[in-house]
Amino acid sequence: MCTSFKQQLLNKEHDLDTDTIKIALYTSSASLGAGTTAYATTNEITGTGYTAGGVTLGSATIATAGTTAYADYADPSWTSATFTANGALIYNDSASDKAIAVLAFGGDFTVTGGTFKIVFPAAGANAIIRID
């Protein structure tokens, strides 16, 4: 989770179920981490089936599991795709593209003429966006 997002959340700058939350894919050359503050096109992937800015995350669920609050979304996918991605940035398109969370894939993942899908952890205490 990006450090700036934590502060912005407390300042009520994000509404994770009504704002447009997007996910963009990046190459291994991208410098993404806790200090990332906003979506940028630098080192964003290019390729068939991918549009700059990524895709909108759908089916938002904001809930709790025990003492953990979380936001969960449907798994994003890109069809008829040919590209290589190394990581992703979840960001709030409705709030000046402010960064929410960085995903490191642990290496390059390549798709050639198929579907590239990111499988988020199950909703609940292990959700992709959570406050423990």
XYZ file of C-alpha atoms in Angstrom, residues 13 15 33 37 51 60 69 71 75 90 96 116 118-120 130:
16
model
C -9.684 11.881 -0.464
C -14.085 6.638 -1.925
C 7.019 1.196 -4.346
C 2.258 8.891 -5.254
C -4.407 0.571 -23.424
C -16.150 -3.077 -5.541
C -11.301 -3.565 6.885
C -11.642 -3.259 -0.385
C -9.957 -9.851 -10.974
C -3.748 0.423 -8.449
C -6.116 13.002 -9.822
C -3.635 -11.851 -19.039
C -4.408 -10.826 -12.233
C -5.957 -13.000 -9.541
C -6.457 -10.979 -6.379
C -6.746 -3.856 3.570
